[in-house]
Tab-separated table of C-alpha atoms and ligand atoms in Angstrom:
chain	number	residue	atom	x	y	z
F	1	MET	CA	109.705	197.759	253.027
F	2	MET	CA	109.541	194.169	251.673
F	3	LYS	CA	112.603	194.775	249.601
F	4	LYS	CA	114.505	195.920	252.628
F	5	ILE	CA	113.487	192.876	254.602
F	6	TRP	CA	114.665	190.610	251.808
F	7	LEU	CA	117.990	192.385	251.595
F	8	ILE	CA	118.502	192.030	255.345
F	9	CYS	CA	117.584	188.357	255.133
F	10	ILE	CA	120.049	187.711	252.360
F	11	ALA	CA	122.787	189.566	254.246
F	12	ILE	CA	122.120	187.478	257.335
F	13	PHE	CA	122.091	184.319	255.261
F	14	ILE	CA	125.527	185.109	253.839
F	15	ALA	CA	126.853	186.020	257.295
F	16	THR	CA	125.591	182.672	258.598
F	17	ILE	CA	127.335	180.659	255.968
F	18	THR	CA	130.544	182.565	256.645
F	19	ILE	CA	130.318	181.973	260.406
F	20	VAL	CA	129.540	178.293	260.018
F	21	THR	CA	132.310	177.620	257.538
F	22	GLN	CA	134.840	179.680	259.519
F	23	SER	CA	134.137	178.056	262.823
F	24	GLU	CA	134.724	174.659	261.219
F	25	GLN	CA	137.952	175.636	259.502
F	26	VAL	CA	140.589	173.015	259.923
F	27	ASN	CA	143.577	173.718	262.034
F	28	ALA	CA	146.204	175.140	259.679
F	29	ASP	CA	148.898	173.536	261.778
F	30	LYS	CA	151.311	171.041	260.278
F	31	GLN	CA	150.490	168.510	263.043
F	32	PRO	CA	147.771	166.032	262.250
F	33	HIS	CA	144.462	167.077	263.667
F	34	TYR	CA	141.726	164.730	264.751
F	35	VAL	CA	138.180	164.912	265.937
F	36	ILE	CA	137.749	162.791	269.046
F	37	THR	CA	134.408	162.140	270.701
F	38	THR	CA	133.836	161.585	274.378
F	39	ASP	CA	131.074	161.037	276.895
F	40	ALA	CA	131.660	164.055	279.117
F	41	SER	CA	129.116	162.948	281.676
F	42	PHE	CA	131.371	160.112	282.803
F	43	PRO	CA	133.510	161.254	285.698
F	44	PRO	CA	136.150	160.459	286.806
F	45	PHE	CA	137.071	159.395	283.267
F	46	ASP	CA	135.617	162.146	281.157
F	47	PHE	CA	134.005	165.345	282.506
F	48	GLN	CA	134.244	169.064	282.789
F	49	ASP	CA	135.910	170.545	285.824
F	50	GLN	CA	134.838	173.691	287.607
F	51	ASN	CA	136.634	175.810	285.045
F	52	ASN	CA	134.740	173.984	282.300
F	53	GLN	CA	137.903	172.315	281.053
F	54	TYR	CA	137.566	168.759	279.874
F	55	VAL	CA	139.390	166.609	282.348
F	56	GLY	CA	139.387	163.075	283.778
F	57	ILE	CA	141.551	159.991	283.567
F	58	ASP	CA	140.810	159.462	279.859
F	59	LEU	CA	141.120	163.066	278.814
F	60	ASP	CA	144.292	163.728	280.796
F	61	ILE	CA	145.844	160.653	279.250
F	62	LEU	CA	144.784	161.759	275.787
F	63	LYS	CA	146.164	165.254	276.297
F	64	GLU	CA	149.540	163.949	277.457
F	65	ILE	CA	149.738	161.437	274.614
F	66	ALA	CA	148.856	164.064	272.002
F	67	LYS	CA	151.569	166.304	273.357
F	68	ARG	CA	154.190	163.566	273.212
F	69	GLU	CA	153.139	162.173	269.853
F	70	GLY	CA	152.653	165.559	268.218
F	71	PHE	CA	149.023	165.616	267.178
F	72	THR	CA	146.176	167.995	267.989
F	73	TYR	CA	142.483	167.250	268.380
F	74	THR	CA	139.053	168.735	268.869
F	75	LEU	CA	137.012	167.086	271.551
F	76	LYS	CA	133.302	166.553	271.008
F	77	ALA	CA	131.234	165.727	274.067
F	78	MET	CA	127.952	163.877	273.748
F	79	SER	CA	126.177	160.759	274.997
F	80	PHE	CA	128.239	157.585	275.009
F	81	ASN	CA	126.041	156.031	272.368
F	82	SER	CA	126.337	158.983	269.972
F	83	ALA	CA	130.064	159.233	270.698
F	84	THR	CA	130.670	155.650	269.461
F	85	GLN	CA	128.199	155.997	266.612
F	86	LEU	CA	129.975	159.030	265.235
F	87	VAL	CA	133.224	157.131	264.968
F	88	ALA	CA	131.460	154.091	263.499
F	89	GLY	CA	129.986	156.446	260.905
F	90	SER	CA	133.366	158.097	260.131
F	91	GLN	CA	132.052	161.421	261.421
F	92	ALA	CA	134.831	161.513	264.025
F	93	ASP	CA	138.309	159.930	264.107
F	94	GLY	CA	138.357	158.335	267.532
F	95	VAL	CA	136.460	157.882	270.735
F	96	ILE	CA	137.696	157.918	274.337
F	97	ALA	CA	134.890	157.416	276.838
F	98	GLY	CA	135.746	154.729	279.375
F	99	MET	CA	134.840	152.426	276.527
F	100	SER	CA	135.007	148.713	277.353
F	101	ILE	CA	136.714	146.496	274.835
F	102	THR	CA	134.248	143.814	273.846
F	103	ASP	CA	134.236	141.211	271.074
F	104	GLU	CA	131.125	142.693	269.581
F	105	ARG	CA	132.674	146.139	269.404
F	106	LYS	CA	135.816	144.727	267.836
F	107	GLU	CA	133.729	143.997	264.741
F	108	VAL	CA	133.309	147.723	264.218
F	109	PHE	CA	136.253	149.363	266.007
F	110	ASP	CA	140.002	148.891	266.325
F	111	PHE	CA	141.010	149.328	269.941
F	112	SER	CA	144.171	150.679	271.488
F	113	THR	CA	146.185	148.806	274.077
F	114	PRO	CA	143.776	148.382	277.020
F	115	TYR	CA	144.537	151.139	279.525
F	116	TYR	CA	142.195	150.706	282.431
F	117	LYS	CA	140.635	147.620	284.053
F	118	THR	CA	137.063	148.255	284.939
F	119	GLY	CA	134.169	146.384	286.523
F	120	VAL	CA	130.427	146.772	286.600
F	121	VAL	CA	128.422	147.140	289.818
F	122	TRP	CA	124.717	147.194	290.513
F	123	ALA	CA	123.256	149.752	292.872
F	124	THR	CA	119.961	150.481	294.550
F	125	LYS	CA	118.577	153.512	296.303
F	126	LYS	CA	120.082	154.171	299.729
F	127	GLY	CA	117.811	152.576	302.313
F	128	SER	CA	116.061	150.321	299.775
F	129	ASN	CA	115.262	146.841	301.148
F	130	ILE	CA	116.388	145.033	298.047
F	131	LYS	CA	119.262	142.784	299.015
F	132	SER	CA	119.867	140.478	296.080
F	133	LEU	CA	119.505	140.328	292.349
F	134	SER	CA	116.636	137.855	292.667
F	135	GLU	CA	114.578	140.487	294.430
F	136	LEU	CA	114.589	142.515	291.214
F	137	LYS	CA	111.946	140.161	289.777
F	138	GLY	CA	109.170	142.110	288.116
F	139	GLN	CA	110.854	145.432	288.958
F	140	THR	CA	112.377	148.020	286.556
F	141	VAL	CA	116.129	148.489	286.216
F	142	ALA	CA	117.669	151.658	284.704
F	143	LEU	CA	120.397	151.162	282.081
F	144	LYS	CA	122.529	153.385	279.893
F	145	THR	CA	122.108	152.831	276.168
F	146	GLY	CA	124.886	150.977	274.420
F	147	THR	CA	127.083	150.377	277.470
F	148	ALA	CA	128.781	147.320	278.873
F	149	GLY	CA	126.711	147.728	282.075
F	150	ALA	CA	123.537	147.476	280.009
F	151	ASP	CA	124.921	144.448	278.155
F	152	TYR	CA	125.645	142.719	281.405
F	153	ALA	CA	122.186	143.428	282.770
F	154	LYS	CA	120.570	142.135	279.541
F	155	LYS	CA	122.587	138.947	279.885
F	156	ILE	CA	121.163	138.158	283.306
F	157	GLN	CA	117.745	139.688	282.712
F	158	SER	CA	115.872	136.477	281.947
F	159	GLN	CA	117.496	134.709	284.899
F	160	TYR	CA	116.252	137.399	287.380
F	161	GLY	CA	113.146	138.513	285.558
F	162	PHE	CA	113.453	142.281	285.754
F	163	LYS	CA	112.270	144.895	283.249
F	164	VAL	CA	114.665	147.464	281.766
F	165	LYS	CA	114.514	151.121	280.871
F	166	TYR	CA	117.158	153.073	278.897
F	167	PHE	CA	118.837	156.432	279.373
F	168	ASN	CA	121.546	158.249	277.450
F	169	ASP	CA	123.175	159.870	280.386
F	170	SER	CA	124.509	158.299	283.613
F	171	ASN	CA	123.223	161.021	285.861
F	172	ILE	CA	119.636	160.923	284.616
F	173	MET	CA	119.782	157.117	284.911
F	174	TYR	CA	120.944	157.330	288.572
F	175	ASN	CA	118.201	159.806	289.402
F	176	ASP	CA	115.588	157.482	288.015
F	177	VAL	CA	116.579	155.114	290.795
F	178	VAL	CA	116.828	157.859	293.432
F	179	SER	CA	113.312	159.034	292.561
F	180	GLY	CA	112.011	155.455	292.849
F	181	ASN	CA	110.945	155.041	289.204
F	182	SER	CA	113.382	152.192	288.815
F	183	VAL	CA	114.749	150.126	291.637
F	184	ALA	CA	118.346	149.487	290.499
F	185	THR	CA	120.982	150.350	287.953
F	186	PHE	CA	124.158	148.834	286.451
F	187	GLU	CA	127.230	151.007	285.891
F	188	ASP	CA	130.990	151.047	285.801
F	189	ALA	CA	132.256	150.999	289.390
F	190	PRO	CA	134.476	154.104	289.506
F	191	VAL	CA	131.821	156.244	287.856
F	192	ILE	CA	128.999	155.434	290.252
F	193	GLN	CA	131.413	155.658	293.197
F	194	TYR	CA	132.319	159.174	292.077
F	195	ALA	CA	128.662	160.194	291.975
F	196	ILE	CA	127.976	158.680	295.423
F	197	LYS	CA	130.935	160.572	296.789
F	198	ASN	CA	129.269	163.665	295.416
F	199	GLY	CA	126.120	162.993	297.462
F	200	LEU	CA	124.099	160.766	295.147
F	201	LYS	CA	121.776	158.646	297.259
F	202	LEU	CA	122.637	155.229	295.859
F	203	LYS	CA	124.173	152.165	297.410
F	204	ILE	CA	126.516	149.745	295.631
F	205	MET	CA	125.438	146.125	296.127
F	206	ASN	CA	128.497	144.223	295.000
F	207	ALA	CA	131.424	146.466	295.996
F	208	ASP	CA	133.649	143.499	296.920
F	209	LYS	CA	132.773	141.417	293.874
F	210	LEU	CA	132.523	143.485	290.711
F	211	PHE	CA	131.051	141.975	287.557
F	212	ASP	CA	133.853	141.749	285.072
F	213	ALA	CA	133.582	144.323	282.329
F	214	GLY	CA	137.095	143.818	280.990
F	215	TRP	CA	139.300	146.736	280.026
F	216	SER	CA	138.749	150.178	278.586
F	217	GLY	CA	140.420	151.262	275.350
F	218	PHE	CA	140.626	154.146	272.965
F	219	ALA	CA	138.890	153.248	269.674
F	220	VAL	CA	138.984	154.232	266.025
F	221	LYS	CA	136.803	152.875	263.246
F	222	LYS	CA	137.960	149.465	262.094
F	223	GLY	CA	140.544	149.751	259.378
F	224	GLU	CA	140.766	153.551	259.556
F	225	ASN	CA	142.970	156.085	261.368
F	226	LYS	CA	145.880	153.667	261.792
F	227	ALA	CA	148.281	156.510	262.397
F	228	LEU	CA	146.184	157.854	265.244
F	229	LEU	CA	145.900	154.463	266.857
F	230	THR	CA	149.634	153.848	266.613
F	231	ALA	CA	150.361	157.254	268.082
F	232	PHE	CA	147.957	156.555	270.948
F	233	ASN	CA	149.585	153.187	271.708
F	234	GLN	CA	153.105	154.636	271.544
F	235	GLY	CA	152.155	157.566	273.749
F	236	LEU	CA	150.401	155.278	276.200
F	237	LYS	CA	153.505	153.144	276.508
F	238	SER	CA	155.604	156.176	277.136
F	239	ILE	CA	153.339	157.609	279.849
F	240	GLN	CA	153.075	154.224	281.518
F	241	LYS	CA	156.836	153.823	281.515
F	242	ASP	CA	157.702	157.084	283.171
F	243	GLY	CA	154.900	156.998	285.792
F	244	THR	CA	152.776	159.763	284.276
F	245	TYR	CA	149.913	157.319	283.737
F	246	ASP	CA	149.932	156.270	287.384
F	247	LYS	CA	150.121	159.864	288.465
F	248	ILE	CA	147.038	160.747	286.427
F	249	VAL	CA	145.011	157.775	287.686
F	250	LYS	CA	146.081	158.475	291.267
F	251	SER	CA	145.033	162.081	290.991
F	252	TYR	CA	141.489	161.017	290.325
F	253	LEU	CA	141.198	157.740	292.266
F	254	GLY	CA	143.571	158.039	295.172
F	255	LYS	CA	145.639	155.024	296.198
F	256	SER	CA	143.190	152.259	295.628
F	257	GLN	CA	141.789	152.158	292.135
F	258	GLU	CA	138.471	151.014	293.466
F	259	HIS	CA	137.462	153.979	295.495
F	260	PHE	CA	137.251	157.492	294.408
F	261	THR	CA	139.009	159.782	296.799
F	262	GLY	CA	139.631	162.908	294.763
F	263	LYS	CA	138.136	166.250	295.571
F	264	THR	CA	134.735	166.708	294.035
F	265	SER	CA	132.766	169.290	295.857
F	266	ASP	CA	131.717	172.520	294.145
F	267	ASN	CA	130.051	175.260	296.133
F	268	ASN	CA	126.558	173.957	295.625
F	269	SER	CA	124.378	176.852	296.625
F	270	VAL	CA	122.509	178.465	293.716
F	271	LEU	CA	124.827	181.481	293.874
F	272	GLY	CA	127.856	179.254	294.143
F	273	LEU	CA	126.715	177.218	291.153
F	274	LEU	CA	126.147	180.379	289.156
F	275	LYS	CA	129.561	181.659	290.047
F	276	THR	CA	131.604	178.502	289.445
F	277	ASN	CA	129.811	177.733	286.194
F	278	ARG	CA	129.378	181.286	284.957
F	279	LYS	CA	131.401	180.772	281.833
F	280	ALA	CA	129.696	177.519	280.947
F	281	PHE	CA	126.228	179.016	281.402
F	282	ILE	CA	127.093	182.038	279.276
F	283	ASP	CA	128.720	179.974	276.539
F	284	GLY	CA	125.702	177.653	276.489
F	285	LEU	CA	123.355	180.570	276.355
F	286	ILE	CA	125.223	182.132	273.448
F	287	GLU	CA	125.138	178.858	271.544
F	288	THR	CA	121.398	178.545	272.151
F	289	ILE	CA	120.806	182.076	270.999
F	290	LYS	CA	122.975	181.628	267.944
F	291	LEU	CA	121.076	178.495	266.945
F	292	THR	CA	117.721	180.118	267.657
F	293	VAL	CA	118.330	183.358	265.760
F	294	LEU	CA	119.786	181.655	262.666
F	295	ALA	CA	117.125	178.997	262.673
F	296	ILE	CA	114.294	181.499	263.059
F	297	ILE	CA	115.549	183.631	260.156
F	298	LEU	CA	116.359	180.798	257.789
F	299	ALA	CA	113.260	178.752	258.656
F	300	SER	CA	111.062	181.797	258.113
F	301	ILE	CA	112.553	182.442	254.662
F	302	TRP	CA	112.244	178.799	253.757
F	303	GLY	CA	108.776	178.481	255.264
F	304	ILE	CA	107.431	181.596	253.468
F	305	PHE	CA	108.879	180.352	250.203
F	306	LEU	CA	107.331	176.903	250.692
F	307	GLY	CA	104.043	178.403	251.821
F	308	ILE	CA	103.850	180.596	248.728
F	309	LEU	CA	104.520	177.567	246.535
F	310	GLY	CA	101.550	175.990	248.328
F	311	ILE	CA	99.115	178.565	246.960
F	312	SER	CA	100.666	178.740	243.516
F	313	GLU	CA	98.461	178.490	240.446
F	314	THR	CA	100.521	175.550	239.239
F	315	LYS	CA	99.375	172.195	240.505
F	316	TRP	CA	102.736	170.415	240.725
F	317	LEU	CA	104.279	173.273	242.655
F	318	ARG	CA	101.458	172.974	245.208
F	319	GLY	CA	102.216	169.249	245.256
F	320	VAL	CA	105.894	169.845	246.024
F	321	SER	CA	105.004	172.188	248.870
F	322	THR	CA	102.470	169.722	250.368
F	323	THR	CA	104.958	166.829	250.180
F	324	VAL	CA	107.849	168.718	251.792
F	325	ILE	CA	105.576	169.958	254.561
F	326	TYR	CA	104.189	166.471	255.051
F	327	ILE	CA	107.633	164.870	255.389
F	328	PHE	CA	109.373	167.392	257.655
F	329	ARG	CA	106.402	168.106	259.856
F	330	GLY	CA	106.001	164.394	260.319
F	331	LEU	CA	109.539	163.597	261.393
F	332	PRO	CA	110.524	163.920	265.053
F	333	LEU	CA	113.247	166.544	265.403
F	334	MET	CA	115.691	164.164	267.024
F	335	VAL	CA	115.329	161.577	264.303
F	336	LEU	CA	115.985	164.259	261.729
F	337	ALA	CA	119.043	165.493	263.649
F	338	PHE	CA	120.491	161.990	263.936
F	339	PHE	CA	119.714	161.305	260.302
F	340	ILE	CA	121.533	164.439	259.091
F	341	TYR	CA	124.414	164.275	261.552
F	342	ILE	CA	125.066	160.550	261.870
F	343	GLY	CA	123.261	158.900	258.989
F	344	LEU	CA	123.768	161.135	256.006
F	345	PRO	CA	127.599	161.478	256.154
F	346	THR	CA	128.017	157.732	255.709
F	347	VAL	CA	126.140	157.996	252.416
F	348	ILE	CA	127.510	161.298	251.037
F	349	GLY	CA	131.035	160.608	252.335
F	350	THR	CA	131.672	164.008	253.886
F	351	LYS	CA	131.409	165.125	257.438
F	352	VAL	CA	128.575	167.480	258.364
F	353	PRO	CA	129.655	169.866	261.178
F	354	ALA	CA	127.341	169.570	264.208
F	355	PHE	CA	126.333	173.216	264.115
F	356	LEU	CA	125.418	173.043	260.462
F	357	ALA	CA	123.560	169.757	261.002
F	358	GLY	CA	121.634	171.424	263.856
F	359	ILE	CA	120.670	174.419	261.722
F	360	ILE	CA	119.586	172.256	258.786
F	361	THR	CA	117.466	170.150	261.134
F	362	LEU	CA	115.769	173.158	262.657
F	363	VAL	CA	115.237	174.898	259.311
F	364	LEU	CA	113.646	171.789	257.777
F	365	ASN	CA	111.409	171.093	260.753
F	366	GLU	CA	110.415	174.609	261.778
F	367	GLY	CA	110.270	175.664	258.140
F	368	ALA	CA	107.615	172.970	257.476
F	369	TYR	CA	105.443	174.255	260.324
F	370	THR	CA	105.959	177.825	259.139
F	371	ALA	CA	105.025	176.883	255.558
F	372	ALA	CA	101.807	175.292	256.820
F	373	PHE	CA	100.620	178.403	258.565
F	374	VAL	CA	101.890	180.686	255.830
F	375	ARG	CA	99.875	178.759	253.283
F	376	GLY	CA	96.844	178.927	255.601
F	377	GLY	CA	97.385	182.665	256.135
F	378	PHE	CA	97.405	183.443	252.481
F	379	GLU	CA	94.433	181.284	251.871
F	380	ALA	CA	92.662	183.247	254.596
F	381	VAL	CA	93.091	186.507	252.705
F	382	GLU	CA	89.702	187.062	251.203
F	383	LYS	CA	89.387	185.674	247.655
F	384	GLY	CA	87.905	188.952	246.375
F	385	GLN	CA	91.233	190.690	247.040
F	386	MET	CA	93.055	188.680	244.390
F	387	GLU	CA	90.187	189.017	241.944
F	388	ALA	CA	90.048	192.762	242.482
F	389	ALA	CA	93.815	193.097	242.024
F	390	ARG	CA	93.794	190.991	238.859
F	391	SER	CA	90.781	192.872	237.408
F	392	LEU	CA	92.753	196.083	237.895
F	393	GLY	CA	95.257	194.534	235.525
F	394	LEU	CA	97.971	193.424	237.981
F	395	PRO	CA	99.776	190.234	236.889
F	396	TYR	CA	99.595	187.281	239.299
F	397	GLY	CA	103.071	187.819	240.714
F	398	LYS	CA	102.576	191.486	241.355
F	399	ALA	CA	99.102	190.931	242.830
F	400	MET	CA	100.632	188.437	245.220
F	401	ARG	CA	103.473	190.712	246.240
F	402	LYS	CA	101.518	193.903	246.573
F	403	VAL	CA	98.129	192.768	247.756
F	404	ILE	CA	98.020	189.219	249.159
F	405	VAL	CA	101.403	188.865	250.861
F	406	PRO	CA	101.221	192.032	252.999
F	407	GLN	CA	97.720	191.208	254.226
F	408	GLY	CA	98.550	187.557	254.747
F	409	LEU	CA	101.733	188.258	256.685
F	410	ARG	CA	99.725	190.364	259.133
F	411	ILE	CA	97.348	187.455	259.776
F	412	MET	CA	100.340	185.190	260.404
F	413	VAL	CA	102.185	187.300	262.944
F	414	PRO	CA	100.880	185.476	266.062
F	415	SER	CA	101.773	182.119	264.467
F	416	PHE	CA	105.263	183.383	263.706
F	417	ILE	CA	105.778	184.453	267.314
F	418	ASN	CA	104.555	181.074	268.463
F	419	GLN	CA	106.906	179.320	266.064
F	420	PHE	CA	109.895	181.408	267.228
F	421	ILE	CA	109.325	180.294	270.812
F	422	ILE	CA	109.004	176.683	269.750
F	423	THR	CA	112.237	176.995	267.767
F	424	LEU	CA	114.041	178.272	270.847
F	425	LYS	CA	112.823	175.366	272.896
F	426	ASP	CA	113.587	172.878	270.130
F	427	THR	CA	117.260	173.823	270.137
F	428	SER	CA	117.552	171.847	273.357
F	429	ILE	CA	116.966	168.627	271.397
F	430	LEU	CA	120.178	169.326	269.523
F	431	SER	CA	122.126	168.525	272.700
F	432	ALA	CA	121.720	164.963	271.461
F	433	ILE	CA	124.198	165.596	268.682
F	434	GLY	CA	126.669	167.113	271.090
F	435	LEU	CA	126.030	170.819	270.529
F	436	LEU	CA	127.086	172.591	273.666
F	437	GLU	CA	123.934	174.674	274.032
F	438	LEU	CA	122.132	175.353	277.314
F	439	THR	CA	120.714	171.892	277.844
F	440	GLN	CA	123.966	170.062	277.128
F	441	THR	CA	125.739	172.562	279.350
F	442	GLY	CA	123.349	171.579	282.169
F	443	THR	CA	123.993	167.893	281.521
F	444	LEU	CA	127.754	168.360	281.824
F	445	ILE	CA	127.521	170.404	285.048
F	446	VAL	CA	125.158	167.918	286.663
F	447	ALA	CA	127.375	165.066	285.632
F	448	ARG	CA	130.140	166.620	287.694
F	449	ASN	CA	128.300	167.808	290.777
F	450	SER	CA	125.061	165.750	290.875
F	451	GLN	CA	123.130	168.928	291.738
F	452	GLY	CA	120.278	168.126	289.343
F	453	PHE	CA	117.580	170.150	291.034
F	454	ARG	CA	119.459	173.428	291.308
F	455	VAL	CA	121.246	173.256	287.971
F	456	TRP	CA	118.114	172.404	285.989
F	457	ALA	CA	116.207	175.137	287.826
F	458	ILE	CA	118.876	177.645	286.771
F	459	ILE	CA	118.749	176.397	283.162
F	460	ALA	CA	114.914	176.591	283.178
F	461	VAL	CA	114.980	180.180	284.415
F	462	MET	CA	117.509	181.045	281.700
F	463	TYR	CA	115.233	179.650	279.013
F	464	LEU	CA	112.289	181.569	280.449
F	465	ILE	CA	114.267	184.809	280.401
F	466	VAL	CA	115.228	184.377	276.761
F	467	ILE	CA	111.680	183.398	275.837
F	468	THR	CA	110.323	186.505	277.534
F	469	LEU	CA	112.788	188.711	275.656
F	470	LEU	CA	111.884	186.995	272.417
F	471	THR	CA	108.186	187.517	273.037
F	472	TRP	CA	108.690	191.180	273.838
F	473	LEU	CA	110.703	191.662	270.675
F	474	SER	CA	108.095	189.854	268.585
F	475	ASN	CA	105.271	191.916	270.069
F	476	TRP	CA	107.160	195.060	269.354
F	477	VAL	CA	107.658	194.023	265.747
F	478	GLU	CA	103.969	193.060	265.531
F	479	LYS	CA	102.915	196.502	266.738
F	480	ARG	CA	105.169	198.222	264.198
F	481	MET	CA	103.777	196.121	261.393
F	482	LYS	CA	100.272	197.205	262.238
F	483	ASN	CA	101.125	200.873	261.867
M	501	LIG	N1	132.421	151.136	280.112
M	501	LIG	C1	131.098	151.190	279.602
M	501	LIG	C2	131.077	150.776	278.132
M	501	LIG	O1	132.049	150.837	277.490
M	501	LIG	C3	130.427	152.524	279.755
M	501	LIG	C4	131.047	153.657	279.000
M	501	LIG	C5	130.275	154.952	279.133
M	501	LIG	O2	129.150	154.968	279.573
M	501	LIG	N2	130.898	156.028	278.844
M	501	LIG	O3	130.099	150.373	277.647
């Protein structure tokens, strides 16, 4: 029985590695291929349309330029802050995300020719009685991490005496104002106008006098990817010359660049949302399940191994186990994910694919928890069992395998089930590194249609369904183990 389980585990492990490496295989095409990051919750510049295609002013421009200049690319959607950090850390080749060209950023990035003039506005909740910036004194203002809007607010913060709070996603930031937790926000004008058009209950306070935020540009890491930057600039020139650029901008913003007039409305009933976003929900669900299943299997193997080390007769092996458990149980999952995905590649010099980084993160973290209860479970097997086995002449290894492990595993079953459920929920944190699992799927849909309540309710129900199935499966396995 144990042998069979090990064989199955090894087979799954090999299958995993194959899937991961295959899905990251580089385009065999002759054309140069780039990885380009974007902030896909930034309509009308970067977002997913109802067919879950990446669209928007930026992404349509990029698509057209790539076609004309003969390169291909993979788009990676994540928060603006992570999107820029990935390029700064050489994990991706370029970033297009309504990114303002600032002197500070020029220290780290090389920018394309500016392609869109933007401005920052401040907005309050519709019906709020705040009329001027000076009334923000002592109040909290919601900002988006690492953006020009946030920089502007920070610049005037001491003058007006407000407090600030940071978000990674424009939509969550807006809703903090709508719900009354913060009283105002700062954001690029076309983006907040788009959301208001979609029914967001905010009011722009300086519509006729935007704060200057300069121009947006496409960026690569300073000194790197010169060919890509040149191609972008050439392509941009060409689409500006023949009117394609204007056509794209107009299709999203209508005649005046300051007001969004494009069509935005989805069918926003729950059924309508399910129907229009069916593919996105299913894809997100599959990604979540893939991450969960792989992480559960690998973390269990790793955790059992580490747990067994923890009860070894050799002192230093126990020390290794304790230290590894201590480190990875102590680190917040998101810190670990950022460290592996964004931090590590700058040191080791190779890219770590997001999916792999996500799996490693989960295995290290969940594996440490597993190891802790595995160690505890074995320790809970009555001491006399080992003594009896040894006195019957069984060597330590065999006594462990035949006597202690089977009994210990039975004690641990409820802890395993618990850990499986936690693993499933923890996959949502990996949305931070751009994995398009259920949570990130929800973020992208809400970014487009501002239907936070309904979309998050749908996502919540989907998680509950999977958790229920997982619990049933675990209970079934538990029953079989008892027999
Ligand atoms: N234009 C802003 C900036 O560059 C915001 C970009 C974004 O949030 N995607 O900082």
